Tab-separated table of C-alpha atoms in Angstrom:
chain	number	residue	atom	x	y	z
G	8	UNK	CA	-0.839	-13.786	-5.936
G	9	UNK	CA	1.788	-11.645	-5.139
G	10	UNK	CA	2.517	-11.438	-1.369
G	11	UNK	CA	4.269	-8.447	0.556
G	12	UNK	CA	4.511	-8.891	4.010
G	13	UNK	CA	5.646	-6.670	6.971
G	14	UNK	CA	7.197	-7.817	10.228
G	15	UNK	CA	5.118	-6.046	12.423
G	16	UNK	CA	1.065	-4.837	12.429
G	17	UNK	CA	1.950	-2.614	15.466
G	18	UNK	CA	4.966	-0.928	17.389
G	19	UNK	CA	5.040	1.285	20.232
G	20	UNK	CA	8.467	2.810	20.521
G	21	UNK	CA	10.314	5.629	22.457
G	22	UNK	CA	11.671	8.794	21.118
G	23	UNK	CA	15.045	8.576	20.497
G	24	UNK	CA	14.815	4.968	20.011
G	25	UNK	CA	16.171	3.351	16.371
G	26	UNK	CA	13.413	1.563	14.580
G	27	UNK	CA	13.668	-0.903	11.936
G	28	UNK	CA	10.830	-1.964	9.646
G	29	UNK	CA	11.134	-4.897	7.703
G	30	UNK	CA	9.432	-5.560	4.308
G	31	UNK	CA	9.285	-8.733	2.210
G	32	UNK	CA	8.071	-9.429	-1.000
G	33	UNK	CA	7.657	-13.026	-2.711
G	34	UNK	CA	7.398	-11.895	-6.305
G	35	UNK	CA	10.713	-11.173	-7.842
G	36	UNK	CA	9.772	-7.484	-8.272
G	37	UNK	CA	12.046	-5.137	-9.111
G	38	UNK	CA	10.834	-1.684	-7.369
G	39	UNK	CA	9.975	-1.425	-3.707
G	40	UNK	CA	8.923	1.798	-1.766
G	41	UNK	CA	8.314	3.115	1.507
G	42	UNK	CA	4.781	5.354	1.676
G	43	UNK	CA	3.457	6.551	4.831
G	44	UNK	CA	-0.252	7.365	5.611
G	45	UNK	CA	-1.895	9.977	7.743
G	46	UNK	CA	-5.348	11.082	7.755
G	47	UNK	CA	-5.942	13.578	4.859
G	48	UNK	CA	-2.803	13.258	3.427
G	49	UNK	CA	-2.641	10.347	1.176
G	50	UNK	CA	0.283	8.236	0.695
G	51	UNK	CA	3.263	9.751	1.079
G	52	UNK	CA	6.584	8.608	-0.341
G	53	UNK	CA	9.541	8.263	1.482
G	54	UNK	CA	11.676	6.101	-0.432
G	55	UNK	CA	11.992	3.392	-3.032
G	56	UNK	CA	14.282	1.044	-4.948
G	57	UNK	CA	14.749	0.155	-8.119
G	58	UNK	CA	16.986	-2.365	-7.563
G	59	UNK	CA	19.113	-4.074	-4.781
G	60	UNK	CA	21.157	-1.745	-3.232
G	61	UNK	CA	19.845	1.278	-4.983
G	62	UNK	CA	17.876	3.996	-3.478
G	63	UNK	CA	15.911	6.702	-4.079
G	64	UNK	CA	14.652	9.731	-1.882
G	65	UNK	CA	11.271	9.801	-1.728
G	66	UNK	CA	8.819	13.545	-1.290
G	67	UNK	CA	9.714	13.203	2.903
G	68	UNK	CA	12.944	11.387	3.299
G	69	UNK	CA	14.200	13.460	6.604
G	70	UNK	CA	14.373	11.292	9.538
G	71	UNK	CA	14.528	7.785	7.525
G	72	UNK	CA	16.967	5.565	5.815
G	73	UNK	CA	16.356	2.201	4.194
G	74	UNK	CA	18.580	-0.800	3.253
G	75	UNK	CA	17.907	-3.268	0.271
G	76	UNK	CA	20.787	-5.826	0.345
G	77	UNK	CA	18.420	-8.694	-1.138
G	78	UNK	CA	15.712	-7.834	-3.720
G	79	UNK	CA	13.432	-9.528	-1.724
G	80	UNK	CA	13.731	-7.700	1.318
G	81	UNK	CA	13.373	-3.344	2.296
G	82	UNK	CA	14.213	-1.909	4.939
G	83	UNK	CA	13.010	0.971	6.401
G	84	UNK	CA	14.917	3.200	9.424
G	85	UNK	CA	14.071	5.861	11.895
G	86	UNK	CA	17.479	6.632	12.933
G	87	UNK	CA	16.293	8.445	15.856
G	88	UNK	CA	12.489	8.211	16.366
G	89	UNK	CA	10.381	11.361	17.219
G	90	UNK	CA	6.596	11.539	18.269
G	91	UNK	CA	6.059	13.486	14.657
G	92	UNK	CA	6.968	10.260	13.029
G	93	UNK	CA	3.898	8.099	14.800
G	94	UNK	CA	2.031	7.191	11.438
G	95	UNK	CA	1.162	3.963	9.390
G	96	UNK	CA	3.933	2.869	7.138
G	97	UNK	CA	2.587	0.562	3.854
G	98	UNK	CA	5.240	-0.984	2.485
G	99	UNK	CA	4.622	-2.000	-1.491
G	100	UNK	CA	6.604	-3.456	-4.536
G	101	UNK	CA	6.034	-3.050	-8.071
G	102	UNK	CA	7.478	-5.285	-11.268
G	103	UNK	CA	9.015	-2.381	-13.112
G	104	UNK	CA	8.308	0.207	-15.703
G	105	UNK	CA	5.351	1.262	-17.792
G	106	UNK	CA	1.621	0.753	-17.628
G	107	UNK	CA	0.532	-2.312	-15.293
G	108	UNK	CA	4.057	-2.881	-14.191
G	109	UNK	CA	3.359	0.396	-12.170
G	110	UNK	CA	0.927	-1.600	-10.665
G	111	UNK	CA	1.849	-1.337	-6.772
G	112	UNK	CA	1.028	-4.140	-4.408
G	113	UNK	CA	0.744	-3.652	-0.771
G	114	UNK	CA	1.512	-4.854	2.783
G	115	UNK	CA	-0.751	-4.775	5.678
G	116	UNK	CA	0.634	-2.124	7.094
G	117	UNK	CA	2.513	-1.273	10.156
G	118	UNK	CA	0.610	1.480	12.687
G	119	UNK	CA	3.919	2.993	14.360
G	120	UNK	CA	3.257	5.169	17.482
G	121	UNK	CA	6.124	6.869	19.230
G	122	UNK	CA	5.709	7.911	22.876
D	115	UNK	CA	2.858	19.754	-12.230
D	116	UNK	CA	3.460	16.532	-10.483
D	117	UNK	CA	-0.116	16.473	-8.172
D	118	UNK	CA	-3.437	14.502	-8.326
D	119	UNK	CA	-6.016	16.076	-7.221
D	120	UNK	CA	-9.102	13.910	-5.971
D	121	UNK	CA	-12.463	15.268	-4.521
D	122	UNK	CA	-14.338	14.489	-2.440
D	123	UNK	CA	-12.628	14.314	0.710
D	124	UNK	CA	-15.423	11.980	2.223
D	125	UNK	CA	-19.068	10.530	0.342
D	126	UNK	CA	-22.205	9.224	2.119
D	127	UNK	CA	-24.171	7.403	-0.542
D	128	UNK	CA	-27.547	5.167	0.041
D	129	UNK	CA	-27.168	1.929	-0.664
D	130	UNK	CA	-28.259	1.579	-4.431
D	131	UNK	CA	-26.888	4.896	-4.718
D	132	UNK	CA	-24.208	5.667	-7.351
D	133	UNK	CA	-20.526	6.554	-6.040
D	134	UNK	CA	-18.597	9.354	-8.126
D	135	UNK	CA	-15.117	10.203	-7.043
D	136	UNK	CA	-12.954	12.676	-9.068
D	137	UNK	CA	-9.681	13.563	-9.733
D	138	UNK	CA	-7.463	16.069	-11.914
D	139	UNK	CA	-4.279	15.889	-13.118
D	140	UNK	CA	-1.752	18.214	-14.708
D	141	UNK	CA	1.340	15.980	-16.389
D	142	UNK	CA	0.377	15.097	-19.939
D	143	UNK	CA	2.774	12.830	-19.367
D	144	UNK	CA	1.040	10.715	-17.142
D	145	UNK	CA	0.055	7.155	-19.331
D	146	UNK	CA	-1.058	4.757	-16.553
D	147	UNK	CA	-4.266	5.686	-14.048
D	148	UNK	CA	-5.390	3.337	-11.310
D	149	UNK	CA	-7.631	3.686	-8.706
D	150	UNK	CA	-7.035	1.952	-5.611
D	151	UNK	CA	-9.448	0.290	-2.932
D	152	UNK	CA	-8.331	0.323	1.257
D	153	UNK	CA	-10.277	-1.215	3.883
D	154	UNK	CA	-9.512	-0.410	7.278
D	155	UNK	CA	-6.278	-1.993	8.619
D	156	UNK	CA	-5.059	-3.174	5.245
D	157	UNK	CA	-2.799	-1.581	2.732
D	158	UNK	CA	-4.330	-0.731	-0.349
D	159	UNK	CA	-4.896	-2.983	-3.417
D	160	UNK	CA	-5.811	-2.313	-6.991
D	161	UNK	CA	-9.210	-2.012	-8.327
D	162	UNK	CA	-9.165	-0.960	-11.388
D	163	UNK	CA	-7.046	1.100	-14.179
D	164	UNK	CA	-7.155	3.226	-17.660
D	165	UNK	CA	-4.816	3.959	-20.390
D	166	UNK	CA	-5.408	7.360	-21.436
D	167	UNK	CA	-6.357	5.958	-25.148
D	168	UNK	CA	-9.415	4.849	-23.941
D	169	UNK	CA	-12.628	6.687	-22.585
D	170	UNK	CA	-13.898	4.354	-20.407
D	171	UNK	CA	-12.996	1.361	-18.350
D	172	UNK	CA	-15.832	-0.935	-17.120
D	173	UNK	CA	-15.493	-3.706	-14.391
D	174	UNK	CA	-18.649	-5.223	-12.712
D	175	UNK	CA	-19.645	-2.133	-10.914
D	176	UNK	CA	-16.829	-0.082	-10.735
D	177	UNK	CA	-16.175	2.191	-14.077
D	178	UNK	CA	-13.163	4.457	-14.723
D	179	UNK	CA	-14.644	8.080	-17.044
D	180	UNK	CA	-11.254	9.463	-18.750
D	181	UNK	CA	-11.529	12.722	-19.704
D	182	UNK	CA	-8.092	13.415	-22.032
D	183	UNK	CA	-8.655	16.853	-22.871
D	184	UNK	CA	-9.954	18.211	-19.659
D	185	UNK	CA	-7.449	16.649	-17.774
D	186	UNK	CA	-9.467	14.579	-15.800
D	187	UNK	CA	-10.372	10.882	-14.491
D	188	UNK	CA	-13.175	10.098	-12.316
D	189	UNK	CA	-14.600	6.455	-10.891
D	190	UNK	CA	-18.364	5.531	-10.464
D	191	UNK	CA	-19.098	3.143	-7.909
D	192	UNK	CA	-23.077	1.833	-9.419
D	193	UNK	CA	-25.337	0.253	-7.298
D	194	UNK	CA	-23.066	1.011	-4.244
D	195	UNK	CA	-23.398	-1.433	-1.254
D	196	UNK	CA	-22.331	-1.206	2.256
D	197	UNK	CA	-19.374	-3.353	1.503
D	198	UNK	CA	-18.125	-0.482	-0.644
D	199	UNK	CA	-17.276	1.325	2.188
D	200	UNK	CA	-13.512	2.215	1.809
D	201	UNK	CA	-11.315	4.781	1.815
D	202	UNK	CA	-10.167	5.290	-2.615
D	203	UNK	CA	-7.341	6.568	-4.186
D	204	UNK	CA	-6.668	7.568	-7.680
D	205	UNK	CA	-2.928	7.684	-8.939
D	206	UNK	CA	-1.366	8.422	-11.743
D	207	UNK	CA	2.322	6.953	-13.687
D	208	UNK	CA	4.064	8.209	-16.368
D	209	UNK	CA	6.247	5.023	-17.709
D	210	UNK	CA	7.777	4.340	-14.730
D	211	UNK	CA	7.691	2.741	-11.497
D	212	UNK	CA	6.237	5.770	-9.611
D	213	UNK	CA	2.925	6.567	-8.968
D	214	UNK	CA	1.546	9.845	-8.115
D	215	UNK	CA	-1.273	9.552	-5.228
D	216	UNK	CA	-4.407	11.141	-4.968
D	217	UNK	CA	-5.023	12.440	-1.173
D	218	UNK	CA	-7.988	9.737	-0.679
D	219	UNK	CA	-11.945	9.718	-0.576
D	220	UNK	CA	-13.228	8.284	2.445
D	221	UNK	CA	-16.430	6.162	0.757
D	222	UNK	CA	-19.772	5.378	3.832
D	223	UNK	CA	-22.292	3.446	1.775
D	224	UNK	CA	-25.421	3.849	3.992
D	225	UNK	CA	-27.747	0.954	4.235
């Protein structure tokens, strides 16, 4: 089964502070994205790949950047962290176009708070 | 043009009960519609999904109603049990890679 992992479950950083999120996938998928959650909101999308080093913006891209220099592996960074940006981040990865290769598979999550 | 709507927002059902969650959608476009499962402190995972050539979508409990004219998909939860108790999402692709998210249902099955 396909695995996507995420370094961390929880983080407690500091505002200002840079924050890197690390996602890894073990399924040779093409497409990985960047949501995250808050109550009554859904998922949110802040960015995705198609591809290694390709990127797309997301529907909230202000405040974050990500890296993909392996397909493997997507980064996600909070150049300058702010309390606003406390929120769980779900990391997922998808084979590619059409039908079930939308299918999206998720990590566990990472529950960011900034203080 | 691009939103899923899903109602409700939260759903107490008795156990035994049946489960209906609904959404809407406005991009005739859209060819792929899953629904998604989340348990607390996990990401979500796939629990079932239409093609809009078909009307309905059966697995074990869990059915997906597709509704092509009206614009609408909705999933019924039958013989709910408290392990049903998740938060759901419905999405919605259009022959791509991205999928359009529902806002969530927050499911309590109550024994």
């Amino acid at each position: 089964d396909v695995k996507v992992t995420q370094s961390s479950r929880y983080l407690v950083k500091r505002t200002g502070e840079k924050v890197f999120l690390e996602c890894v996938q073990d399924m040779d998928h093409e497409n990985m994205f960047w949501y995250r959650q808050d109550p009554g909101l859904g998922l949110r999308l802040i960015y995705f790949s198609y591809d290694v080093k390709m990127k797309e913006k997301g529907d909230i891209p202000e405040g974050y950047s990500v890296s993909r220099e392996k397909k493997e592996r997507f980064s996600l960074i909070l150049e300058s962290a702010s309390t606003n940006q406390t929120s769980m981040y779900l990391c997922a990865s998808s084979l590619g176009p059409g039908g079930q290769g939308a299918r999206a598979f998720f990590g566990q999550g990472t529950r960011l708070t900034v203080v | 043009q691009q939103q899923v709507k899903q109602s409700p927002q939260s759903l107490i059902v008795q156990k035994g009960g049946i489960s209906i969650i609904n959404c809407a959608y406005e991009n005739t476009a859209f060819d792929y519609f899953p629904w998604y499962q989340q348990f607390p402190g996990k990401g979500p995972a796939l629990l079932i999904a239409i093609r809009p050539d078909v009307s309905e979508k059966k697995e074990g409990r869990f059915t997906i109603s597709f509704n092509k004219s009206a614009k609408q998909f909705s999933l019924h939860i039958m013989d709910s049990q408290p392990g049903d108790s998740a938060t759901y999402f419905c999405a919605a692709s259009y022959s791509n890679y991205q999928l359009i998210w529902g806002a969530g249902t927050k499911l309590i099955i109550k024994p």
